[in-house]
Short mmCIF file of C-alpha atoms in Angstrom, two decimals:
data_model
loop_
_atom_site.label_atom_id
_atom_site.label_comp_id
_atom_site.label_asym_id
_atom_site.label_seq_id
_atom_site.Cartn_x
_atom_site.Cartn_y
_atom_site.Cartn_z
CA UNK W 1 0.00 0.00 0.00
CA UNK W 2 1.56 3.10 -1.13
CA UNK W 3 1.25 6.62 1.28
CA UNK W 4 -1.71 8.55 -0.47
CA UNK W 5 -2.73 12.40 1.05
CA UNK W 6 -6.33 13.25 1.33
CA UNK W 7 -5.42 15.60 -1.63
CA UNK W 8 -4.35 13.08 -3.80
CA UNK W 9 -6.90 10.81 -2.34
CA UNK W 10 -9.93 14.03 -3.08
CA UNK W 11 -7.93 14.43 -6.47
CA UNK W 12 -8.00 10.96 -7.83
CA UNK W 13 -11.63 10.17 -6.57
CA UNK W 14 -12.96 13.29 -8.62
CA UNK W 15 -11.00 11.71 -11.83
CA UNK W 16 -13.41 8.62 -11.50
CA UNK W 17 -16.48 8.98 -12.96
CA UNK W 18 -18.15 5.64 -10.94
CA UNK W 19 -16.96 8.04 -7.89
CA UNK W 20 -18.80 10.90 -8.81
CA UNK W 21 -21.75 9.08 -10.02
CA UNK W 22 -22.14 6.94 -6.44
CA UNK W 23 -21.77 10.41 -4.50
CA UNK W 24 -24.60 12.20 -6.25
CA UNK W 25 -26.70 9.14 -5.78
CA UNK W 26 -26.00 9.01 -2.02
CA UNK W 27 -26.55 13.33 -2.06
CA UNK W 28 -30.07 12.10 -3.89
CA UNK W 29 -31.14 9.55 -1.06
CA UNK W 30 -29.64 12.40 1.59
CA UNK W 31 -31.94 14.68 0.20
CA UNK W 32 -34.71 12.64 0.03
CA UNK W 33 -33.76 11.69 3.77
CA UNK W 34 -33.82 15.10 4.99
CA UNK W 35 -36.92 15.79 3.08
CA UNK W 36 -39.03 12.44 4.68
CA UNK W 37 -37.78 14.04 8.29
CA UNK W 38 -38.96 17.71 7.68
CA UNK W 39 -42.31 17.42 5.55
CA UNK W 40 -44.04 14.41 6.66
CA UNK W 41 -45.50 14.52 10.03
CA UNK W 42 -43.52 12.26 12.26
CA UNK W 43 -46.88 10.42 13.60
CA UNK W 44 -47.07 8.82 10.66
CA UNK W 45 -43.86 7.07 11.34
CA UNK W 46 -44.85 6.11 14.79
CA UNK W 47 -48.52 5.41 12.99
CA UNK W 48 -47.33 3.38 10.55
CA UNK W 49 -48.82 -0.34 11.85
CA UNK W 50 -52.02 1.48 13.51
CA UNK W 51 -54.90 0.35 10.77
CA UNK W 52 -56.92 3.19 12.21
CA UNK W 53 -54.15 6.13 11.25
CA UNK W 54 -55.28 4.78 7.40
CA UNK W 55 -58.51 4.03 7.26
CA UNK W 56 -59.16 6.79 4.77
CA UNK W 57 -57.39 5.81 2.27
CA UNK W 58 -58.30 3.00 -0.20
CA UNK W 59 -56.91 -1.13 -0.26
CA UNK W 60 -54.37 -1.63 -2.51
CA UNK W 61 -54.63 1.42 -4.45
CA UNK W 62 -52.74 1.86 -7.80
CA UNK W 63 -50.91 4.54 -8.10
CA UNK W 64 -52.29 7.23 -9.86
CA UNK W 65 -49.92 8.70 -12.36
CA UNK W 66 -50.74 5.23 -13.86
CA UNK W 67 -53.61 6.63 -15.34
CA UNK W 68 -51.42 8.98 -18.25
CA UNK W 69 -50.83 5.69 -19.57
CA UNK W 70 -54.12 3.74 -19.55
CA UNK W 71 -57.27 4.50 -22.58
CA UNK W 72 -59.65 4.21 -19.82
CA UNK W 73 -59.26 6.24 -16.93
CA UNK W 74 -59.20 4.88 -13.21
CA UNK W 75 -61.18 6.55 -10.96
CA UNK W 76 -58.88 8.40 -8.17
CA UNK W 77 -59.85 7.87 -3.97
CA UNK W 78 -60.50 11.60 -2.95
CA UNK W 79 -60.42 13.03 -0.11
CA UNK W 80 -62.58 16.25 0.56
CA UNK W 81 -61.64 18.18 4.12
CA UNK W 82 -62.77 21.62 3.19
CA UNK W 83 -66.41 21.74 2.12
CA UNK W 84 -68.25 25.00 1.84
CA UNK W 85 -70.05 26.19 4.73
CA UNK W 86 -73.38 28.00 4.99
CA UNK W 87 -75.70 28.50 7.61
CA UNK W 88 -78.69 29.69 6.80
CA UNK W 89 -81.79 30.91 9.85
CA UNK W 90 -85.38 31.22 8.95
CA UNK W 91 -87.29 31.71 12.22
CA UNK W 92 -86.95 29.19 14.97
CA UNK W 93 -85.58 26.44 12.03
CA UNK W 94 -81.89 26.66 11.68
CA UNK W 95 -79.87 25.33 8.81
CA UNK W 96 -76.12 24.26 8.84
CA UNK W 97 -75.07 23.41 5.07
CA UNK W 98 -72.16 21.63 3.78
CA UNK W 99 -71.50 21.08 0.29
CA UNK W 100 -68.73 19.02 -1.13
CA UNK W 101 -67.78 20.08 -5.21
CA UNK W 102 -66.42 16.04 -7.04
CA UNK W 103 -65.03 16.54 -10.22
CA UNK W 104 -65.42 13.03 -11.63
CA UNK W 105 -64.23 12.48 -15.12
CA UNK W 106 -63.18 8.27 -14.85
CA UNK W 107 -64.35 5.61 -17.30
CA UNK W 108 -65.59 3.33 -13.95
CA UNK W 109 -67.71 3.73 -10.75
CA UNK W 110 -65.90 4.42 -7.52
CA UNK W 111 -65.74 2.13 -4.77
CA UNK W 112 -67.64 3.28 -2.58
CA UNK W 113 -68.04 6.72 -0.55
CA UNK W 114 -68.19 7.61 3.68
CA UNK W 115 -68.96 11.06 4.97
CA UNK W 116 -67.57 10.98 8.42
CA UNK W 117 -68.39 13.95 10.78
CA UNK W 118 -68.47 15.11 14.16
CA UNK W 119 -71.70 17.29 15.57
CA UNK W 120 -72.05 19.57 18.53
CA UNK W 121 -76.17 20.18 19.30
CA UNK W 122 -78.85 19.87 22.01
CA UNK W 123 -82.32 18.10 21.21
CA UNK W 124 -82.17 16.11 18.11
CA UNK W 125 -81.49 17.71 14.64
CA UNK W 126 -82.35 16.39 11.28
CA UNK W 127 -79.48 15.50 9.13
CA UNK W 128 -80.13 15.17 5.23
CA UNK W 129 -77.78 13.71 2.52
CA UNK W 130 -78.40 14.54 -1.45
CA UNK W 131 -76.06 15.06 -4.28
CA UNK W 132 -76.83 17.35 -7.48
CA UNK W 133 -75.33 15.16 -10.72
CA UNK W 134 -73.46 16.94 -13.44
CA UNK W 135 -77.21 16.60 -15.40
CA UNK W 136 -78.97 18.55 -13.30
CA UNK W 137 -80.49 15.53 -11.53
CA UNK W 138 -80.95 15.27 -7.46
CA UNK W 139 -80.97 12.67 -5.62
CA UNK W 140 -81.79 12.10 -1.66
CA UNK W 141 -79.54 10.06 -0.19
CA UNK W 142 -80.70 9.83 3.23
CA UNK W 143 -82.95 11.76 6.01
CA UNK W 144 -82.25 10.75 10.11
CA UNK W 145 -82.80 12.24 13.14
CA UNK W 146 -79.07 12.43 15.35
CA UNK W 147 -79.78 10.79 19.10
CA UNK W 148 -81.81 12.71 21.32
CA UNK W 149 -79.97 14.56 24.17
CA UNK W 150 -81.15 17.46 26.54
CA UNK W 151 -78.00 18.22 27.17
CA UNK W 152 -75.37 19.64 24.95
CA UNK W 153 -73.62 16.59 22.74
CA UNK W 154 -71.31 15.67 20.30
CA UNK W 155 -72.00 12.87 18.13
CA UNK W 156 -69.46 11.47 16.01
CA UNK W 157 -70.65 9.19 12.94
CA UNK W 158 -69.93 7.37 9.48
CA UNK W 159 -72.02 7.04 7.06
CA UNK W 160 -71.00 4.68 4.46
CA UNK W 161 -72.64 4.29 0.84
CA UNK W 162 -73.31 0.67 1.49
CA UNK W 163 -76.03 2.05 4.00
CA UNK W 164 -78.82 0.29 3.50
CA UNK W 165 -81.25 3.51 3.86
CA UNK W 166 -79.22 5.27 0.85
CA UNK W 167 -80.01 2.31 -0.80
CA UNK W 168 -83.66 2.63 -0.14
CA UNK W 169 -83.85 6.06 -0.81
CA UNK W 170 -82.23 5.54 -3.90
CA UNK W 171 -84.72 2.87 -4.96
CA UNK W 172 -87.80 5.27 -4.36
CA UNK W 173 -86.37 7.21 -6.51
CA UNK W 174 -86.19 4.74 -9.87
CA UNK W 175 -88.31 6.41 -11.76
CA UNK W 176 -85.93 8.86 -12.79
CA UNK W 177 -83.71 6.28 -14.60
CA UNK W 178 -84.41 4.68 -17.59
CA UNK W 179 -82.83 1.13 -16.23
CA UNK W 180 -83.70 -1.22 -13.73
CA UNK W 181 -80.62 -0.70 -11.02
CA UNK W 182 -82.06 -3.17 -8.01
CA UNK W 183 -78.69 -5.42 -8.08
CA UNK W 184 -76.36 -2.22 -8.55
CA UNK W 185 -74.55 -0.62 -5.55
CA UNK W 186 -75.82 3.16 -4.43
CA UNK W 187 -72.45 4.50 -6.00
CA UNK W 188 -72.98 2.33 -9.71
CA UNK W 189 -76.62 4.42 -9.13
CA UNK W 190 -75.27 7.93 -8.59
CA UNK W 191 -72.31 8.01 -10.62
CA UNK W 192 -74.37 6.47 -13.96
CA UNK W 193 -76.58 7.91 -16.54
CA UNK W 194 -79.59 8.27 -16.68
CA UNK W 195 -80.03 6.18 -20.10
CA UNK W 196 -78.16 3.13 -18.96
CA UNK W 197 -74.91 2.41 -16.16
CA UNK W 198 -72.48 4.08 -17.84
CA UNK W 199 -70.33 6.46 -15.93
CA UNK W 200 -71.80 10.06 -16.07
CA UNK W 201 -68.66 12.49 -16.06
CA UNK W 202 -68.63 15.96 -14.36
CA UNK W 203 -69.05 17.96 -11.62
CA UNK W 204 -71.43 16.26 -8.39
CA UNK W 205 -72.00 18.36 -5.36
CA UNK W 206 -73.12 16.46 -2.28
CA UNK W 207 -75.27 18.20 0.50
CA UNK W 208 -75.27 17.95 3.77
CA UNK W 209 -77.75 19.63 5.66
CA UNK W 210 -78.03 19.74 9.20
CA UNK W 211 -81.74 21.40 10.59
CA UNK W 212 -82.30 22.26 14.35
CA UNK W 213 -84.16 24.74 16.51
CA UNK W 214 -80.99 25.58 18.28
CA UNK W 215 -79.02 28.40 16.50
CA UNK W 216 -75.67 26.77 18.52
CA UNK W 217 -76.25 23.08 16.54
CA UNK W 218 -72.91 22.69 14.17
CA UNK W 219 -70.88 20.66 12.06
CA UNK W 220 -67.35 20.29 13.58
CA UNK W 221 -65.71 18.10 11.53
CA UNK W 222 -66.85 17.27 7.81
CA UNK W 223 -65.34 14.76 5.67
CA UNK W 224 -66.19 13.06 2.43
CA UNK W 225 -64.34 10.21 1.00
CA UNK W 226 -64.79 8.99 -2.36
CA UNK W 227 -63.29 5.56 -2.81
CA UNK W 228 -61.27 5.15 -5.87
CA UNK W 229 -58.85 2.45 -7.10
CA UNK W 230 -55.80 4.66 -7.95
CA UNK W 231 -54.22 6.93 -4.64
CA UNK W 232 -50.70 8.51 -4.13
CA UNK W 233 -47.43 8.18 -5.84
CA UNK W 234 -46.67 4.92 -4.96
CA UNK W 235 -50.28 3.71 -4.30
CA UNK W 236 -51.10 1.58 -0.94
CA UNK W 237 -51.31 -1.93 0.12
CA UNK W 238 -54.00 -4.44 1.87
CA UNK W 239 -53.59 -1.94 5.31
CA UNK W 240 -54.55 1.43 3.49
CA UNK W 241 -50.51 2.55 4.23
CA UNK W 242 -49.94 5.15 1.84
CA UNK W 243 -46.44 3.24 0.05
CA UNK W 244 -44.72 6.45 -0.69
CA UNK W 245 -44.43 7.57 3.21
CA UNK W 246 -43.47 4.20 3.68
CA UNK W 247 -40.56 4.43 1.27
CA UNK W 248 -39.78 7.64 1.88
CA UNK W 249 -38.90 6.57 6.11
CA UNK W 250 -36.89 4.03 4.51
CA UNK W 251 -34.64 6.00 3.02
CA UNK W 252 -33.03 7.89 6.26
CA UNK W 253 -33.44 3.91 7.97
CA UNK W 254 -31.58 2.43 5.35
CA UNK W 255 -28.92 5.01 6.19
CA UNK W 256 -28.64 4.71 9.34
CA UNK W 257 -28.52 0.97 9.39
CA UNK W 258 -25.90 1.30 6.19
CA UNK W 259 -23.71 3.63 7.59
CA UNK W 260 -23.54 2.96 11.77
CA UNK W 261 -22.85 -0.78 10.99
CA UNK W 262 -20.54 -0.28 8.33
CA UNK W 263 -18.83 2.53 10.43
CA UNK W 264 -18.39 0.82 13.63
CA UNK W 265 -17.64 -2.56 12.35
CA UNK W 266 -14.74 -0.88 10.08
CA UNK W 267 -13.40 0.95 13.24
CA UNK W 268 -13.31 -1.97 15.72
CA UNK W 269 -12.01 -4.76 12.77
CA UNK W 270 -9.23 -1.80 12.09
CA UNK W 271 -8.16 -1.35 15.90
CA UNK W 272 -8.70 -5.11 16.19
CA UNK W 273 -6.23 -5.80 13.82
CA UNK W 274 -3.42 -3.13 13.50
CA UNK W 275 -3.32 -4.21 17.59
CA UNK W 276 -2.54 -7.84 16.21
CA UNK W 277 -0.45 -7.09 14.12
CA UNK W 278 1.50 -4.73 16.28
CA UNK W 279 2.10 -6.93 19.39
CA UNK W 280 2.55 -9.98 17.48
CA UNK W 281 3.96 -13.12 19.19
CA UNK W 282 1.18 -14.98 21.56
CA UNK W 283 -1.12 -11.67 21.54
CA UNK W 284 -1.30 -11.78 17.82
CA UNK W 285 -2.11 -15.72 17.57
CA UNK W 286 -4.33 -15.76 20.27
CA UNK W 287 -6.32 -12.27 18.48
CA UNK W 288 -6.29 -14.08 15.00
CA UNK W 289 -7.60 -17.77 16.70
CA UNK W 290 -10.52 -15.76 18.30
CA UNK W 291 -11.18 -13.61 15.04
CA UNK W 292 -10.98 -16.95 13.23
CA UNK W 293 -13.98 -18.88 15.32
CA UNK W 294 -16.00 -15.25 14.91
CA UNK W 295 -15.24 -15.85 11.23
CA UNK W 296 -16.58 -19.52 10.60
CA UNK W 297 -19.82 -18.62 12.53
CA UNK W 298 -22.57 -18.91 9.84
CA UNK W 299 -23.36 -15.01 10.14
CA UNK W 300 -27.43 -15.27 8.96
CA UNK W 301 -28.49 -18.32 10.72
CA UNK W 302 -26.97 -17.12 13.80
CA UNK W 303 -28.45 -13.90 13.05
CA UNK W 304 -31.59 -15.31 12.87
CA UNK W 305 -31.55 -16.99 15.71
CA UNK W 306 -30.31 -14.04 17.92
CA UNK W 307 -33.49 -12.06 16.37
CA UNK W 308 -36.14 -14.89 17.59
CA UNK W 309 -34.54 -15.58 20.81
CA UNK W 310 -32.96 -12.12 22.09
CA UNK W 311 -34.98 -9.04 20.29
CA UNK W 312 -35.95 -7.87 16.81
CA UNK W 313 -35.55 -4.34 18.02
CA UNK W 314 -33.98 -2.76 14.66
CA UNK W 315 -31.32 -1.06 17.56
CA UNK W 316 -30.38 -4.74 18.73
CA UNK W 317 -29.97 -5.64 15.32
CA UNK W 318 -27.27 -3.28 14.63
CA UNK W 319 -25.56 -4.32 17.53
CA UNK W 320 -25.84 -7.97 16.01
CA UNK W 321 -24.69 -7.12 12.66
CA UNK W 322 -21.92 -5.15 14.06
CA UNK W 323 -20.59 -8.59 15.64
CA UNK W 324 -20.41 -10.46 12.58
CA UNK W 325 -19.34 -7.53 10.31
CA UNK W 326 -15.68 -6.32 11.62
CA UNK W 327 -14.03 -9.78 11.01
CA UNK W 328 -12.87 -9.81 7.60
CA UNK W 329 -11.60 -6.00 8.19
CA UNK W 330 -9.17 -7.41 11.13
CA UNK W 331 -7.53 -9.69 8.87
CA UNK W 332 -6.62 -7.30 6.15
CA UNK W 333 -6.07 -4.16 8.72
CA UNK W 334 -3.32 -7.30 10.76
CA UNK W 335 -1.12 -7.93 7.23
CA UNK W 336 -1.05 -4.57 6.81
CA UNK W 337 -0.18 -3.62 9.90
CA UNK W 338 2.92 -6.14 10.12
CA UNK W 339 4.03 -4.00 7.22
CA UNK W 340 4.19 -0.96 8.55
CA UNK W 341 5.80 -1.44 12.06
CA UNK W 342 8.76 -2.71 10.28
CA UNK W 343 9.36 0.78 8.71
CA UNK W 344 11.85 2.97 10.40
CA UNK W 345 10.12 5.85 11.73
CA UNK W 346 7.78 2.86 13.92
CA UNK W 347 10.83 1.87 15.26
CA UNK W 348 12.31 4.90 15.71
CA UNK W 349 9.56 5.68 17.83
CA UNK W 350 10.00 2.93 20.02
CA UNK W 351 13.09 3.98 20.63
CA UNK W 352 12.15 6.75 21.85
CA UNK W 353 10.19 5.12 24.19
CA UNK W 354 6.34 6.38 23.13
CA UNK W 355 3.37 4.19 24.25
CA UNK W 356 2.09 1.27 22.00
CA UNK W 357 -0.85 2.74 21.78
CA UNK W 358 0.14 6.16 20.58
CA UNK W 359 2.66 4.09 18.10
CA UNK W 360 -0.77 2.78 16.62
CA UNK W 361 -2.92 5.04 16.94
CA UNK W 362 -0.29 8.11 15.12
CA UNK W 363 1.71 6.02 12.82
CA UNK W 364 -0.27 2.79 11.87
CA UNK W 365 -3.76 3.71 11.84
CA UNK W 366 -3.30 7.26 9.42
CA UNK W 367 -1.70 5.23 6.77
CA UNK W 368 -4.91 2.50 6.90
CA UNK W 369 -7.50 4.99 6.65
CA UNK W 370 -8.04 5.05 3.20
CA UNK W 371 -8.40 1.49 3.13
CA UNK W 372 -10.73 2.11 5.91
CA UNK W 373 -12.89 4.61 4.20
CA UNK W 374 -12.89 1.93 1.14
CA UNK W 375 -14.00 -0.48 3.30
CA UNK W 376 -16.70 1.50 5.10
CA UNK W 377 -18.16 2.43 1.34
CA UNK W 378 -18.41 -1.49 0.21
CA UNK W 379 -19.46 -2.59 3.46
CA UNK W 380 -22.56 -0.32 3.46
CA UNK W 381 -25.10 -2.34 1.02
CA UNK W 382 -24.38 -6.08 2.80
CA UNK W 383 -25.26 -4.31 5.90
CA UNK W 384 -28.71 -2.61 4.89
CA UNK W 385 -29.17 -5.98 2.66
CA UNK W 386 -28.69 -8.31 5.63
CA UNK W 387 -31.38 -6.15 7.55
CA UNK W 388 -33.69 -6.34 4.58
CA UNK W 389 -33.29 -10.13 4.42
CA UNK W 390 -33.69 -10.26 7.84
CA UNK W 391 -36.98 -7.69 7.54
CA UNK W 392 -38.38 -9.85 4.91
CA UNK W 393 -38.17 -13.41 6.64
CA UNK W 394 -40.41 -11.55 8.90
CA UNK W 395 -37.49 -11.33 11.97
CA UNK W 396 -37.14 -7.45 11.24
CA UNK W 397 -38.52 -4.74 13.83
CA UNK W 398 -42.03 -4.31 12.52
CA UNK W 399 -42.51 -0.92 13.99
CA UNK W 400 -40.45 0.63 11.56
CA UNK W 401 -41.08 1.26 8.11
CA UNK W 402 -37.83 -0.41 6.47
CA UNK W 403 -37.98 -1.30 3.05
CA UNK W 404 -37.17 -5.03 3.82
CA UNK W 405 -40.56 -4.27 5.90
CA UNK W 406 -42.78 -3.12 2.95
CA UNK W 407 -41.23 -6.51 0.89
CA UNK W 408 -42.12 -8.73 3.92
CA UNK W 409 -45.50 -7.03 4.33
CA UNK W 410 -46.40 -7.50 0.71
CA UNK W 411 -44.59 -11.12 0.55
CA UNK W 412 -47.38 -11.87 3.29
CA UNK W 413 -50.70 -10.34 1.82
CA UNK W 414 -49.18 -12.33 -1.57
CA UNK W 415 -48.57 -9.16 -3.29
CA UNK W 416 -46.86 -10.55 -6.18
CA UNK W 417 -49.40 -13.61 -7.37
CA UNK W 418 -51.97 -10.66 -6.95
CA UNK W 419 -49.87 -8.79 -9.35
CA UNK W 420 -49.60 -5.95 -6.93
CA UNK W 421 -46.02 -4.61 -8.66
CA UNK W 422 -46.39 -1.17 -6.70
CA UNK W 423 -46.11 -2.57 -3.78
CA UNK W 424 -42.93 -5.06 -4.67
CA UNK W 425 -40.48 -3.54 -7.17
CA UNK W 426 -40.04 0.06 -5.53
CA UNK W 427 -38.85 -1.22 -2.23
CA UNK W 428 -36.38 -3.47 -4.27
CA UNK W 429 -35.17 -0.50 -6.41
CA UNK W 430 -34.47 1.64 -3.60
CA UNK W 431 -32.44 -1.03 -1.98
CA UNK W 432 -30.27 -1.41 -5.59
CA UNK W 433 -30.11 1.87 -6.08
CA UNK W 434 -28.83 2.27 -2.49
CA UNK W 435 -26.26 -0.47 -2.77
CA UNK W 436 -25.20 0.79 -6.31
CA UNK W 437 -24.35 4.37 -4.66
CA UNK W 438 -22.04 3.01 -1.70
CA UNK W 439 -20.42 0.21 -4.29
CA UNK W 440 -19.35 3.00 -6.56
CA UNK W 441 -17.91 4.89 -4.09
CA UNK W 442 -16.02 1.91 -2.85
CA UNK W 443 -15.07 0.81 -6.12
CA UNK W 444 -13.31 4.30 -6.87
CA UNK W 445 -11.90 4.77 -3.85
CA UNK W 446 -10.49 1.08 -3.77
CA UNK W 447 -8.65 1.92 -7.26
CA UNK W 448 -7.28 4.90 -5.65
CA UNK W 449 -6.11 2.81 -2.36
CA UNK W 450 -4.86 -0.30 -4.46
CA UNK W 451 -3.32 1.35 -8.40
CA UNK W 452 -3.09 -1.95 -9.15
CA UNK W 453 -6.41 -2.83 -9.87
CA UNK W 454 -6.64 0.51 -12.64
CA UNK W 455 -6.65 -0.95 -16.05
#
């Protein structure tokens, strides 16, 4: 190993074009990292395996930009949180209005649709449900009283389109189609044409009217939810997780798993080692027979068993994969280090009498670091690989939103015989694409540490 700089090390790197290309992938994924931590509400993260934090949004859910691709467009899940207010008072009858605007412009019928809200009142108001269709047509949905209290109350409810009362309501109403609709949901009924069920494209605004004698009665929260089959970037899977959160926390995981093994196994395997080599004699052989028994260890089935018997906690993992991971380092940081301390200014200094471990630590170490930093590059994707393995035989921490995670959640639900490909192949891209950056940058930096290997 020749003596580089850091200037000739900076120098050469910048020559290599894999170099360059594996450190603006790894600025990308930063990016992306810092963006996940600062935009998307950190509940989400902690959410992530709560089926109620999702319940809004659609089962497996393409995603949508799918649609600029397809002849006949899929209808998008919406989510309305903003509906136009009015209240209205005409004598001792009181009116609290909330109107919902849905463009729909699809070639198919939505799933389904819930308005969920939350009302503060005394007595018991009248709540009414209708829409207004693109042709002018309205329909009553449904007509109920809210419970009776004397008291003030808030009354929190869903009401889903599979309500049998819609349905009811909606059959009164057959007169106004020209087709027989008693086998058709209540959404196939609103969202089809009069003529015959074919979607009917356009603007719908659904009312909500809420009538009391008590001018306080309101509509806290107001929510409609039109279920469609395409929602998100990255669509969702069977648990209504929107996949592109999920992906996005993976991304500053990945990291952290990546880099803190690779890191601290590089740093112990390097001390391990260069102190081997150093002392030689009994110290050395008795170092190199332990490293050697850590080194036949079958690394995954022991890591496997560690996870099932100890803790899946993602933390303990590290610690795990830390164990098995500064090995192979020893061994090449020892023959290196046997090298060195033969060189005159070594002995020189223990002439003069300086500690062993300042000898080490200020003339051995400084000329292994660029092998270190190599090292620490090309150890980075077996690391966040072994955790995704790991993650995917289901021994992972599940309360964290790894990609190995995602791939064991969808491996599960049978994602891929379901032909689910959104939820599969872009937790397996990010995990290339992060093991491409870090082998890049090991690559180059590996030619720079070892010329020979230049062509």
């Amino acid at each position: 190993m020749s003596n580089i700089t850091p200037r000739e090390i900076k120098k050469e790197f910048l020559k290599s074009k894999m170099g360059i290309a594996g450190i603006t992938i790894l600025c990308m994924l930063i990016g992306v990292s810092i963006v996940a931590m600062i935009t998307i509400p950190i509940d989400t993260f902690q959410e992530w395996n709560n089926p109620g934090n999702w319940i809004s949004n659609p089962k497996v859910a393409i995603p949508i930009w799918i649609n600029i691709f397809m002849v006949e467009k899929i209808p998008e899940h919406k989510i309305l949180e903003s509906p136009t207010i009015q209240n209205i008072s005409n004598g001792e009858i009181n009116l609290t209005s909330h109107q919902f605007g849905v463009n729909f412009d699809y070639d198919d019928f939505p799933n389904d649709f819930i308005y969920e809200f939350s009302a503060e009142y005394s007595d018991s108001p009248l709540l009414q449900m209708s829409v207004i269709r693109p042709d002018g047509l309205k329909l009553d949905l449904m007509s109920t009283s809210l419970p009776y209290s004397e008291q003030r109350t808030t009354h929190s409810e869903r009401i889903f389109s599979t309500d049998e009362s819609i349905k009811k309501n909606l059959s009164l109403q057959s007169e106004k189609f020209n087709f027989e609709f008693k086998r058709f949901s209540s959404e196939d009924i609103i969202f089809s044409k009069i003529e015959s069920k074919e979607t009917l494209k356009g603007n719908y605004i659904f009312s909500i009217n809420l009538y009391g004698v008590n001018t306080d009665n309101q509509i806290q929260k107001s929510k409609l939810i039109v279920g469609g089959k395409a929602f998100g970037i990255m669509g969702t899977d069977e648990l209504r997780r929107d996949l592109a959160i999920g992906l996005l926390w993976g991304t500053p995981l990945a990291l952290f798993i990546g880099l803190v093994v690779s890191i601290a196994s590089v740093i112990i395997g390097l001390l391990y080692g260069v102190y081997a080599g150093y002392k030689g004699k009994k110290t050395d052989e008795a170092m190199m027979r332990l490293n050697d028994i850590i080194y036949a260890l079958p690394a995954l089935p022991f890591l496997i068993i560690l996870s099932v018997t100890i803790s899946n906690s993602i933390f303990v993992m590290v610690g795990f994969l830390m164990i098995f991971g500064w090995v192979g380092i020893a061994k090449v940081s020892r023959s290196m280090s046997l090298q060195i301390k033969t060189r005159g200014y070594v002995d020189a200094a223990n002439m003069m009498g300086q500690k062993d471990s300042k000898i080490i630590l200020k003339h051995i170490v400084p000329q292994l670091l660029p092998y270190a930093f190599a090292s620490i590059a090309i150890s980075v994707p077996a690391a966040i690989t072994t955790e995704a393995g790991l993650s995917f035989l289901g021994l992972g921490d599940p309360s964290f939103p790894t990609w190995g995670q995602i791939l064991h959640d969808a491996n599960t639900f049978g994602a891929a015989a379901r032909g689910m490909w959104w939820w599969i192949m872009p937790p397996g891209v990010m995990i290339a694409i992060t093991g491409l950056a870090f082998v890049f940058i090991g690559n180059a930096l590996d030619a720079i540490v070892n010329p020979k290997l230049k062509r």
